[in-house]
Amino acid sequence: MPAASLEVTGLCAGYGPTRIIEDISFAVQAGDRLAVLGRNGMGKTTLLATLMGLSTRHGGQIRIGDEDVTGKRTSARADRGIGYVPQTRDIFASLTVEENLRTGLKGRPASALGEAYEMFPRLRERRGNYGKQLSGGEQQMLSMARTLLGKPQVLLLDEPLEGLAPVICDELMALLARLAATKEVTIILVEQQIERALDFADSVMVMERGRTSWTGAPAELISDRALVDRLVGVGIH
Ligand SMILES: Nc1ncnc2c1ncn2[C@@H]1O[C@H](COP(=O)(O)OP(=O)(O)OP(=O)(O)O)[C@@H](O)[C@H]1O
Ligand SMILES: [Mg+2]
């Protein structure tokens, strides 16, 4: 399946009656890469959760390709090709690495598991270990590998680099760049490592208190440190 576009219009959402996301609109063309930046608590995770149908939606529309998925359940959105790697690394603690990976196959043959081990050789070494026996970084790799096995058309990544050693961050970003270059998946990357996110993305959205405070090209932020400081509150290191 080729990548699919994602179009969000006037999205308002939160948790129960509490509104967190206010009037968010953006579009990502099939195969493109959007970075979503913002300080802590600005609503980035809530935005991704809303795209997956995991929050309370108060208004707005979400389209994947030419399909309106706004009213669809989370499982239907996953079937429609949205892959989600949450910030909380939702692996199964009492299943082994390989059993965890099998849950991501989505009907593909078990031989596809080799793809996950090629991406993350460390997971091959740990294939018989339980989820709860993995380090934080290994859990992150497992969560990512399991989602990628399902061949998502739109991939939502919530701070995939959090807690990873710099050398692993390099490897993971290189892997994502290769994946993006295939144009087989559209990627929405929420990340606090701003420089890496700007290197990767072809467009950027900054969030502030649940709203979009800036959108533009990565180059505009890379060349304007004061703007980054103002928008995200940290400089590029
Ligand atoms: N389950 C929840 N119920 C109620 N409020 C929540 C819930 N999860 C998050 N919030 C609130 O929603 C707001 C946005 O949180 P969110 O997790 O989306 O931010 P974020 O930008 O992802 O932050 P971070 O960078 O720290 O991950 C915060 O004020 C937070 O307290
Ligand atoms: Mg978050």
PDB file of C-alpha atoms and ligand atoms in Angstrom:
ATOM      1  CA  MET A   1       0.000   0.000   0.000  1.00  0.00           C
ATOM      2  CA  PRO A   2       1.409   3.433  -0.860  1.00  0.00           C
ATOM      3  CA  ALA A   3       1.522   6.285   1.641  1.00  0.00           C
ATOM      4  CA  ALA A   4      -1.694   8.172   2.327  1.00  0.00           C
ATOM      5  CA  SER A   5      -2.258  11.869   2.886  1.00  0.00           C
ATOM      6  CA  LEU A   6      -3.526  13.199   6.205  1.00  0.00           C
ATOM      7  CA  GLU A   7      -5.827  16.196   6.380  1.00  0.00           C
ATOM      8  CA  VAL A   8      -7.000  17.698   9.658  1.00  0.00           C
ATOM      9  CA  THR A   9      -9.567  20.480   9.700  1.00  0.00           C
ATOM     10  CA  GLY A  10     -10.682  22.535  12.712  1.00  0.00           C
ATOM     11  CA  LEU A  11      -9.863  19.796  15.186  1.00  0.00           C
ATOM     12  CA  CYS A  12     -10.948  20.451  18.781  1.00  0.00           C
ATOM     13  CA  ALA A  13     -10.458  17.712  21.384  1.00  0.00           C
ATOM     14  CA  GLY A  14      -9.567  16.916  24.966  1.00  0.00           C
ATOM     15  CA  TYR A  15     -10.368  14.529  27.774  1.00  0.00           C
ATOM     16  CA  GLY A  16     -14.056  14.385  28.616  1.00  0.00           C
ATOM     17  CA  PRO A  17     -15.348  17.952  28.820  1.00  0.00           C
ATOM     18  CA  THR A  18     -11.819  19.395  29.180  1.00  0.00           C
ATOM     19  CA  ARG A  19     -10.684  20.974  25.925  1.00  0.00           C
ATOM     20  CA  ILE A  20      -6.987  20.727  25.161  1.00  0.00           C
ATOM     21  CA  ILE A  21      -6.723  20.975  21.353  1.00  0.00           C
ATOM     22  CA  GLU A  22      -8.323  24.056  19.795  1.00  0.00           C
ATOM     23  CA  ASP A  23      -8.994  24.497  16.105  1.00  0.00           C
ATOM     24  CA  ILE A  24      -5.999  22.647  14.669  1.00  0.00           C
ATOM     25  CA  SER A  25      -5.812  22.395  10.882  1.00  0.00           C
ATOM     26  CA  PHE A  26      -3.014  21.013   8.732  1.00  0.00           C
ATOM     27  CA  ALA A  27      -2.440  18.767   5.755  1.00  0.00           C
ATOM     28  CA  VAL A  28       0.428  16.394   5.006  1.00  0.00           C
ATOM     29  CA  GLN A  29       0.717  15.049   1.484  1.00  0.00           C
ATOM     30  CA  ALA A  30       1.273  11.340   0.939  1.00  0.00           C
ATOM     31  CA  GLY A  31       4.903  10.462   1.635  1.00  0.00           C
ATOM     32  CA  ASP A  32       5.749  13.778   3.320  1.00  0.00           C
ATOM     33  CA  ARG A  33       7.140  14.358   6.806  1.00  0.00           C
ATOM     34  CA  LEU A  34       5.706  16.801   9.342  1.00  0.00           C
ATOM     35  CA  ALA A  35       7.493  17.664  12.591  1.00  0.00           C
ATOM     36  CA  VAL A  36       5.272  18.789  15.471  1.00  0.00           C
ATOM     37  CA  LEU A  37       7.171  20.814  18.060  1.00  0.00           C
ATOM     38  CA  GLY A  38       6.203  22.531  21.287  1.00  0.00           C
ATOM     39  CA  ARG A  39       7.054  22.822  24.940  1.00  0.00           C
ATOM     40  CA  ASN A  40       5.837  20.307  27.514  1.00  0.00           C
ATOM     41  CA  GLY A  41       2.097  20.138  28.031  1.00  0.00           C
ATOM     42  CA  MET A  42       1.177  22.040  24.857  1.00  0.00           C
ATOM     43  CA  GLY A  43      -1.006  19.261  23.456  1.00  0.00           C
ATOM     44  CA  LYS A  44       1.262  17.315  21.101  1.00  0.00           C
ATOM     45  CA  THR A  45       0.429  13.915  22.557  1.00  0.00           C
ATOM     46  CA  THR A  46      -3.245  14.843  22.736  1.00  0.00           C
ATOM     47  CA  LEU A  47      -3.162  15.714  19.038  1.00  0.00           C
ATOM     48  CA  LEU A  48      -1.731  12.309  18.101  1.00  0.00           C
ATOM     49  CA  ALA A  49      -4.136  10.554  20.471  1.00  0.00           C
ATOM     50  CA  THR A  50      -7.005  12.407  18.797  1.00  0.00           C
ATOM     51  CA  LEU A  51      -5.830  11.308  15.355  1.00  0.00           C
ATOM     52  CA  MET A  52      -6.028   7.734  16.701  1.00  0.00           C
ATOM     53  CA  GLY A  53      -9.463   8.252  18.244  1.00  0.00           C
ATOM     54  CA  LEU A  54      -8.132   7.976  21.796  1.00  0.00           C
ATOM     55  CA  SER A  55      -9.442  11.272  23.180  1.00  0.00           C
ATOM     56  CA  THR A  56     -12.759  13.122  23.267  1.00  0.00           C
ATOM     57  CA  ARG A  57     -13.303  14.989  20.018  1.00  0.00           C
ATOM     58  CA  HIS A  58     -15.295  18.211  20.285  1.00  0.00           C
ATOM     59  CA  GLY A  59     -15.216  19.180  16.622  1.00  0.00           C
ATOM     60  CA  GLY A  60     -13.392  19.040  13.324  1.00  0.00           C
ATOM     61  CA  GLN A  61     -12.527  16.415  10.725  1.00  0.00           C
ATOM     62  CA  ILE A  62      -9.740  13.934  10.044  1.00  0.00           C
ATOM     63  CA  ARG A  63      -9.206  12.495   6.574  1.00  0.00           C
ATOM     64  CA  ILE A  64      -6.817   9.728   5.563  1.00  0.00           C
ATOM     65  CA  GLY A  65      -6.392   9.727   1.810  1.00  0.00           C
ATOM     66  CA  ASP A  66      -9.895  10.263   0.446  1.00  0.00           C
ATOM     67  CA  GLU A  67     -11.600   8.727   3.468  1.00  0.00           C
ATOM     68  CA  ASP A  68     -13.164  10.630   6.372  1.00  0.00           C
ATOM     69  CA  VAL A  69     -12.182   8.660   9.488  1.00  0.00           C
ATOM     70  CA  THR A  70     -13.507  11.231  11.974  1.00  0.00           C
ATOM     71  CA  GLY A  71     -16.208   9.000  13.397  1.00  0.00           C
ATOM     72  CA  LYS A  72     -14.230   5.767  13.159  1.00  0.00           C
ATOM     73  CA  ARG A  73     -13.038   3.677  16.080  1.00  0.00           C
ATOM     74  CA  THR A  74      -9.347   3.390  16.896  1.00  0.00           C
ATOM     75  CA  SER A  75      -9.182  -0.150  15.499  1.00  0.00           C
ATOM     76  CA  ALA A  76     -10.755   0.970  12.227  1.00  0.00           C
ATOM     77  CA  ARG A  77      -8.197   3.776  11.935  1.00  0.00           C
ATOM     78  CA  ALA A  78      -5.414   1.255  12.504  1.00  0.00           C
ATOM     79  CA  ASP A  79      -6.953  -0.952   9.807  1.00  0.00           C
ATOM     80  CA  ARG A  80      -7.112   2.089   7.526  1.00  0.00           C
ATOM     81  CA  GLY A  81      -3.336   2.330   7.830  1.00  0.00           C
ATOM     82  CA  ILE A  82      -2.523   4.653  10.738  1.00  0.00           C
ATOM     83  CA  GLY A  83       0.375   3.356  12.837  1.00  0.00           C
ATOM     84  CA  TYR A  84       0.924   4.913  16.258  1.00  0.00           C
ATOM     85  CA  VAL A  85       4.001   4.688  18.460  1.00  0.00           C
ATOM     86  CA  PRO A  86       2.837   6.353  21.680  1.00  0.00           C
ATOM     87  CA  GLN A  87       5.055   8.238  24.090  1.00  0.00           C
ATOM     88  CA  THR A  88       4.276   5.549  26.674  1.00  0.00           C
ATOM     89  CA  ARG A  89       5.697   2.635  24.608  1.00  0.00           C
ATOM     90  CA  ASP A  90       2.690   0.366  24.864  1.00  0.00           C
ATOM     91  CA  ILE A  91       4.408  -2.980  24.674  1.00  0.00           C
ATOM     92  CA  PHE A  92       3.148  -6.098  26.436  1.00  0.00           C
ATOM     93  CA  ALA A  93       5.264  -6.568  29.563  1.00  0.00           C
ATOM     94  CA  SER A  94       4.450 -10.260  29.960  1.00  0.00           C
ATOM     95  CA  LEU A  95       4.994 -11.247  26.323  1.00  0.00           C
ATOM     96  CA  THR A  96       8.414 -11.891  24.827  1.00  0.00           C
ATOM     97  CA  VAL A  97       9.974  -9.610  22.246  1.00  0.00           C
ATOM     98  CA  GLU A  98       8.993 -12.013  19.480  1.00  0.00           C
ATOM     99  CA  GLU A  99       5.434 -12.394  20.784  1.00  0.00           C
ATOM    100  CA  ASN A 100       5.153  -8.607  20.967  1.00  0.00           C
ATOM    101  CA  LEU A 101       6.336  -8.345  17.364  1.00  0.00           C
ATOM    102  CA  ARG A 102       3.815 -10.963  16.234  1.00  0.00           C
ATOM    103  CA  THR A 103       0.993  -8.748  17.489  1.00  0.00           C
ATOM    104  CA  GLY A 104       2.134  -6.145  14.953  1.00  0.00           C
ATOM    105  CA  LEU A 105       2.070  -8.401  11.885  1.00  0.00           C
ATOM    106  CA  LYS A 106      -1.518  -7.521  10.986  1.00  0.00           C
ATOM    107  CA  GLY A 107      -2.000 -10.583   8.834  1.00  0.00           C
ATOM    108  CA  ARG A 108       1.485 -10.569   7.324  1.00  0.00           C
ATOM    109  CA  PRO A 109       3.416 -13.879   7.424  1.00  0.00           C
ATOM    110  CA  ALA A 110       5.734 -14.615  10.363  1.00  0.00           C
ATOM    111  CA  SER A 111       8.668 -14.445   7.941  1.00  0.00           C
ATOM    112  CA  ALA A 112       8.220 -10.658   8.022  1.00  0.00           C
ATOM    113  CA  LEU A 113       9.562 -10.676  11.593  1.00  0.00           C
ATOM    114  CA  GLY A 114      13.029 -10.712  10.044  1.00  0.00           C
ATOM    115  CA  GLU A 115      12.425  -7.117   8.904  1.00  0.00           C
ATOM    116  CA  ALA A 116      12.105  -6.027  12.535  1.00  0.00           C
ATOM    117  CA  TYR A 117      15.323  -7.809  13.485  1.00  0.00           C
ATOM    118  CA  GLU A 118      17.140  -6.245  10.561  1.00  0.00           C
ATOM    119  CA  MET A 119      15.999  -2.804  11.649  1.00  0.00           C
ATOM    120  CA  PHE A 120      16.876  -3.449  15.285  1.00  0.00           C
ATOM    121  CA  PRO A 121      19.507  -6.212  15.676  1.00  0.00           C
ATOM    122  CA  ARG A 122      19.294  -5.740  19.441  1.00  0.00           C
ATOM    123  CA  LEU A 123      15.739  -7.078  19.363  1.00  0.00           C
ATOM    124  CA  ARG A 124      16.973 -10.280  17.717  1.00  0.00           C
ATOM    125  CA  GLU A 125      19.383 -10.767  20.621  1.00  0.00           C
ATOM    126  CA  ARG A 126      16.540 -10.210  23.068  1.00  0.00           C
ATOM    127  CA  ARG A 127      13.857 -12.081  21.146  1.00  0.00           C
ATOM    128  CA  GLY A 128      13.102 -14.492  24.007  1.00  0.00           C
ATOM    129  CA  ASN A 129      13.124 -11.838  26.748  1.00  0.00           C
ATOM    130  CA  TYR A 130       9.908 -10.507  28.235  1.00  0.00           C
ATOM    131  CA  GLY A 131       8.881  -6.926  27.572  1.00  0.00           C
ATOM    132  CA  LYS A 132       9.367  -6.064  31.225  1.00  0.00           C
ATOM    133  CA  GLN A 133      12.973  -7.262  31.053  1.00  0.00           C
ATOM    134  CA  LEU A 134      13.927  -4.729  28.389  1.00  0.00           C
ATOM    135  CA  SER A 135      15.651  -1.420  28.970  1.00  0.00           C
ATOM    136  CA  GLY A 136      13.723   1.758  28.191  1.00  0.00           C
ATOM    137  CA  GLY A 137      15.525   2.150  24.885  1.00  0.00           C
ATOM    138  CA  GLU A 138      14.888  -1.469  23.925  1.00  0.00           C
ATOM    139  CA  GLN A 139      11.205  -1.036  24.751  1.00  0.00           C
ATOM    140  CA  GLN A 140      11.145   1.990  22.473  1.00  0.00           C
ATOM    141  CA  MET A 141      12.733  -0.032  19.647  1.00  0.00           C
ATOM    142  CA  LEU A 142      10.214  -2.821  20.179  1.00  0.00           C
ATOM    143  CA  SER A 143       7.274  -0.413  20.120  1.00  0.00           C
ATOM    144  CA  MET A 144       8.560   1.149  16.903  1.00  0.00           C
ATOM    145  CA  ALA A 145       9.414  -2.185  15.249  1.00  0.00           C
ATOM    146  CA  ARG A 146       6.004  -3.643  16.049  1.00  0.00           C
ATOM    147  CA  THR A 147       4.235  -0.667  14.490  1.00  0.00           C
ATOM    148  CA  LEU A 148       6.445  -0.682  11.388  1.00  0.00           C
ATOM    149  CA  LEU A 149       5.751  -4.393  10.813  1.00  0.00           C
ATOM    150  CA  GLY A 150       2.136  -3.443  10.153  1.00  0.00           C
ATOM    151  CA  LYS A 151       3.285  -1.353   7.131  1.00  0.00           C
ATOM    152  CA  PRO A 152       1.407   1.812   8.121  1.00  0.00           C
ATOM    153  CA  GLN A 153       0.509   4.347   5.441  1.00  0.00           C
ATOM    154  CA  VAL A 154       0.537   7.147   8.006  1.00  0.00           C
ATOM    155  CA  LEU A 155       2.924   6.863  10.947  1.00  0.00           C
ATOM    156  CA  LEU A 156       2.470   8.881  14.157  1.00  0.00           C
ATOM    157  CA  LEU A 157       5.604   8.991  16.313  1.00  0.00           C
ATOM    158  CA  ASP A 158       5.464  10.546  19.776  1.00  0.00           C
ATOM    159  CA  GLU A 159       8.967  11.437  20.941  1.00  0.00           C
ATOM    160  CA  PRO A 160      10.609   8.277  19.618  1.00  0.00           C
ATOM    161  CA  LEU A 161      14.051   9.504  20.698  1.00  0.00           C
ATOM    162  CA  GLU A 162      13.101  10.056  24.341  1.00  0.00           C
ATOM    163  CA  GLY A 163      15.522   8.178  26.574  1.00  0.00           C
ATOM    164  CA  LEU A 164      17.674   6.812  23.769  1.00  0.00           C
ATOM    165  CA  ALA A 165      21.466   7.154  23.734  1.00  0.00           C
ATOM    166  CA  PRO A 166      22.762   9.630  21.107  1.00  0.00           C
ATOM    167  CA  VAL A 167      24.224   6.873  18.931  1.00  0.00           C
ATOM    168  CA  ILE A 168      20.875   5.039  18.932  1.00  0.00           C
ATOM    169  CA  CYS A 169      19.116   8.322  18.102  1.00  0.00           C
ATOM    170  CA  ASP A 170      21.407   8.640  15.072  1.00  0.00           C
ATOM    171  CA  GLU A 171      20.561   5.100  13.962  1.00  0.00           C
ATOM    172  CA  LEU A 172      16.847   5.578  14.485  1.00  0.00           C
ATOM    173  CA  MET A 173      16.749   8.856  12.583  1.00  0.00           C
ATOM    174  CA  ALA A 174      18.741   7.268   9.749  1.00  0.00           C
ATOM    175  CA  LEU A 175      16.214   4.445   9.680  1.00  0.00           C
ATOM    176  CA  LEU A 176      13.317   6.909   9.587  1.00  0.00           C
ATOM    177  CA  ALA A 177      15.004   8.861   6.801  1.00  0.00           C
ATOM    178  CA  ARG A 178      15.373   5.661   4.751  1.00  0.00           C
ATOM    179  CA  LEU A 179      11.767   4.799   5.428  1.00  0.00           C
ATOM    180  CA  ALA A 180      10.612   8.276   4.434  1.00  0.00           C
ATOM    181  CA  ALA A 181      12.700   8.136   1.262  1.00  0.00           C
ATOM    182  CA  THR A 182      10.678   5.138   0.089  1.00  0.00           C
ATOM    183  CA  LYS A 183       7.634   7.467   0.055  1.00  0.00           C
ATOM    184  CA  GLU A 184       5.614   4.485   1.262  1.00  0.00           C
ATOM    185  CA  VAL A 185       4.615   6.196   4.480  1.00  0.00           C
ATOM    186  CA  THR A 186       3.579   9.655   5.633  1.00  0.00           C
ATOM    187  CA  ILE A 187       5.271  10.543   8.925  1.00  0.00           C
ATOM    188  CA  ILE A 188       4.129  12.853  11.719  1.00  0.00           C
ATOM    189  CA  LEU A 189       6.993  13.228  14.177  1.00  0.00           C
ATOM    190  CA  VAL A 190       6.541  14.794  17.613  1.00  0.00           C
ATOM    191  CA  GLU A 191      10.000  15.388  19.010  1.00  0.00           C
ATOM    192  CA  GLN A 192      11.826  17.482  21.609  1.00  0.00           C
ATOM    193  CA  GLN A 193      15.187  16.992  19.896  1.00  0.00           C
ATOM    194  CA  ILE A 194      14.516  19.946  17.689  1.00  0.00           C
ATOM    195  CA  GLU A 195      17.590  19.862  15.522  1.00  0.00           C
ATOM    196  CA  ARG A 196      17.070  16.233  14.595  1.00  0.00           C
ATOM    197  CA  ALA A 197      13.392  16.850  13.932  1.00  0.00           C
ATOM    198  CA  LEU A 198      14.163  19.826  11.666  1.00  0.00           C
ATOM    199  CA  ASP A 199      16.774  17.792   9.794  1.00  0.00           C
ATOM    200  CA  PHE A 200      14.194  15.123   9.133  1.00  0.00           C
ATOM    201  CA  ALA A 201      11.008  17.021   8.347  1.00  0.00           C
ATOM    202  CA  ASP A 202       9.887  18.868   5.258  1.00  0.00           C
ATOM    203  CA  SER A 203       7.377  20.974   7.157  1.00  0.00           C
ATOM    204  CA  VAL A 204       6.957  22.046  10.761  1.00  0.00           C
ATOM    205  CA  MET A 205       4.050  22.861  13.026  1.00  0.00           C
ATOM    206  CA  VAL A 206       4.637  24.425  16.446  1.00  0.00           C
ATOM    207  CA  MET A 207       1.968  24.068  19.120  1.00  0.00           C
ATOM    208  CA  GLU A 208       1.269  26.382  22.009  1.00  0.00           C
ATOM    209  CA  ARG A 209      -1.506  25.757  24.518  1.00  0.00           C
ATOM    210  CA  GLY A 210      -3.371  23.419  22.209  1.00  0.00           C
ATOM    211  CA  ARG A 211      -3.224  25.692  19.187  1.00  0.00           C
ATOM    212  CA  THR A 212      -0.944  26.018  16.202  1.00  0.00           C
ATOM    213  CA  SER A 213       1.378  28.943  16.883  1.00  0.00           C
ATOM    214  CA  TRP A 214       3.617  28.631  13.792  1.00  0.00           C
ATOM    215  CA  THR A 215       3.877  26.612  10.618  1.00  0.00           C
ATOM    216  CA  GLY A 216       6.583  26.745   8.008  1.00  0.00           C
ATOM    217  CA  ALA A 217       9.643  25.124   6.507  1.00  0.00           C
ATOM    218  CA  PRO A 218      12.431  23.670   8.702  1.00  0.00           C
ATOM    219  CA  ALA A 219      14.979  25.968   7.042  1.00  0.00           C
ATOM    220  CA  GLU A 220      13.215  29.019   8.470  1.00  0.00           C
ATOM    221  CA  LEU A 221      13.747  27.712  11.994  1.00  0.00           C
ATOM    222  CA  ILE A 222      17.242  26.347  11.427  1.00  0.00           C
ATOM    223  CA  SER A 223      18.409  29.811  10.380  1.00  0.00           C
ATOM    224  CA  ASP A 224      16.578  31.750  13.092  1.00  0.00           C
ATOM    225  CA  ARG A 225      17.593  30.755  16.564  1.00  0.00           C
ATOM    226  CA  ALA A 226      15.691  33.597  18.181  1.00  0.00           C
ATOM    227  CA  LEU A 227      12.512  32.377  16.536  1.00  0.00           C
ATOM    228  CA  VAL A 228      13.123  28.846  17.835  1.00  0.00           C
ATOM    229  CA  ASP A 229      13.723  30.257  21.313  1.00  0.00           C
ATOM    230  CA  ARG A 230      10.494  32.194  21.147  1.00  0.00           C
ATOM    231  CA  LEU A 231       8.425  29.319  19.785  1.00  0.00           C
ATOM    232  CA  VAL A 232       9.833  26.327  21.565  1.00  0.00           C
ATOM    233  CA  GLY A 233      11.782  27.889  24.383  1.00  0.00           C
ATOM    234  CA  VAL A 234      15.058  26.123  23.767  1.00  0.00           C
ATOM    235  CA  GLY A 235      17.860  26.844  21.382  1.00  0.00           C
ATOM    236  CA  ILE A 236      19.322  24.552  18.781  1.00  0.00           C
ATOM    237  CA  HIS A 237      22.389  22.931  20.253  1.00  0.00           C
TER     238      HIS A 237
HETATM  239  N1  LIG B   1      -5.568  11.856  30.259  1.00  0.00           N
HETATM  240  C1  LIG B   1      -5.643  13.161  30.490  1.00  0.00           C
HETATM  241  N2  LIG B   1      -6.697  13.716  31.149  1.00  0.00           N
HETATM  242  C2  LIG B   1      -6.764  15.042  31.359  1.00  0.00           C
HETATM  243  N3  LIG B   1      -5.849  15.930  30.951  1.00  0.00           N
HETATM  244  C3  LIG B   1      -4.783  15.455  30.295  1.00  0.00           C
HETATM  245  C4  LIG B   1      -4.624  14.054  30.033  1.00  0.00           C
HETATM  246  N4  LIG B   1      -3.458  13.876  29.355  1.00  0.00           N
HETATM  247  C5  LIG B   1      -2.926  15.117  29.217  1.00  0.00           C
HETATM  248  N5  LIG B   1      -3.717  16.057  29.774  1.00  0.00           N
HETATM  249  C6  LIG B   1      -3.460  17.510  29.787  1.00  0.00           C
HETATM  250  O1  LIG B   1      -3.461  17.964  28.459  1.00  0.00           O
HETATM  251  C7  LIG B   1      -2.466  18.970  28.257  1.00  0.00           C
HETATM  252  C8  LIG B   1      -1.605  18.585  27.060  1.00  0.00           C
HETATM  253  O2  LIG B   1      -0.925  17.376  27.385  1.00  0.00           O
HETATM  254  P1  LIG B   1      -0.123  16.581  26.276  1.00  0.00           P
HETATM  255  O3  LIG B   1       0.303  15.299  26.902  1.00  0.00           O
HETATM  256  O4  LIG B   1      -0.917  16.508  25.042  1.00  0.00           O
HETATM  257  O5  LIG B   1       1.135  17.544  26.055  1.00  0.00           O
HETATM  258  P2  LIG B   1       2.494  17.313  25.259  1.00  0.00           P
HETATM  259  O6  LIG B   1       2.674  18.518  24.391  1.00  0.00           O
HETATM  260  O7  LIG B   1       2.510  15.991  24.638  1.00  0.00           O
HETATM  261  O8  LIG B   1       3.573  17.384  26.448  1.00  0.00           O
HETATM  262  P3  LIG B   1       4.992  16.607  26.614  1.00  0.00           P
HETATM  263  O9  LIG B   1       5.963  17.351  25.767  1.00  0.00           O
HETATM  264  O10 LIG B   1       5.270  16.792  28.077  1.00  0.00           O
HETATM  265  O11 LIG B   1       4.807  15.183  26.215  1.00  0.00           O
HETATM  266  C9  LIG B   1      -1.711  19.093  29.562  1.00  0.00           C
HETATM  267  O12 LIG B   1      -2.195  20.228  30.235  1.00  0.00           O
HETATM  268  C10 LIG B   1      -2.080  17.848  30.310  1.00  0.00           C
HETATM  269  O13 LIG B   1      -2.110  18.086  31.691  1.00  0.00           O
HETATM  270 MG    MG B   2       3.645  14.336  24.906  1.00  0.00          MG
END
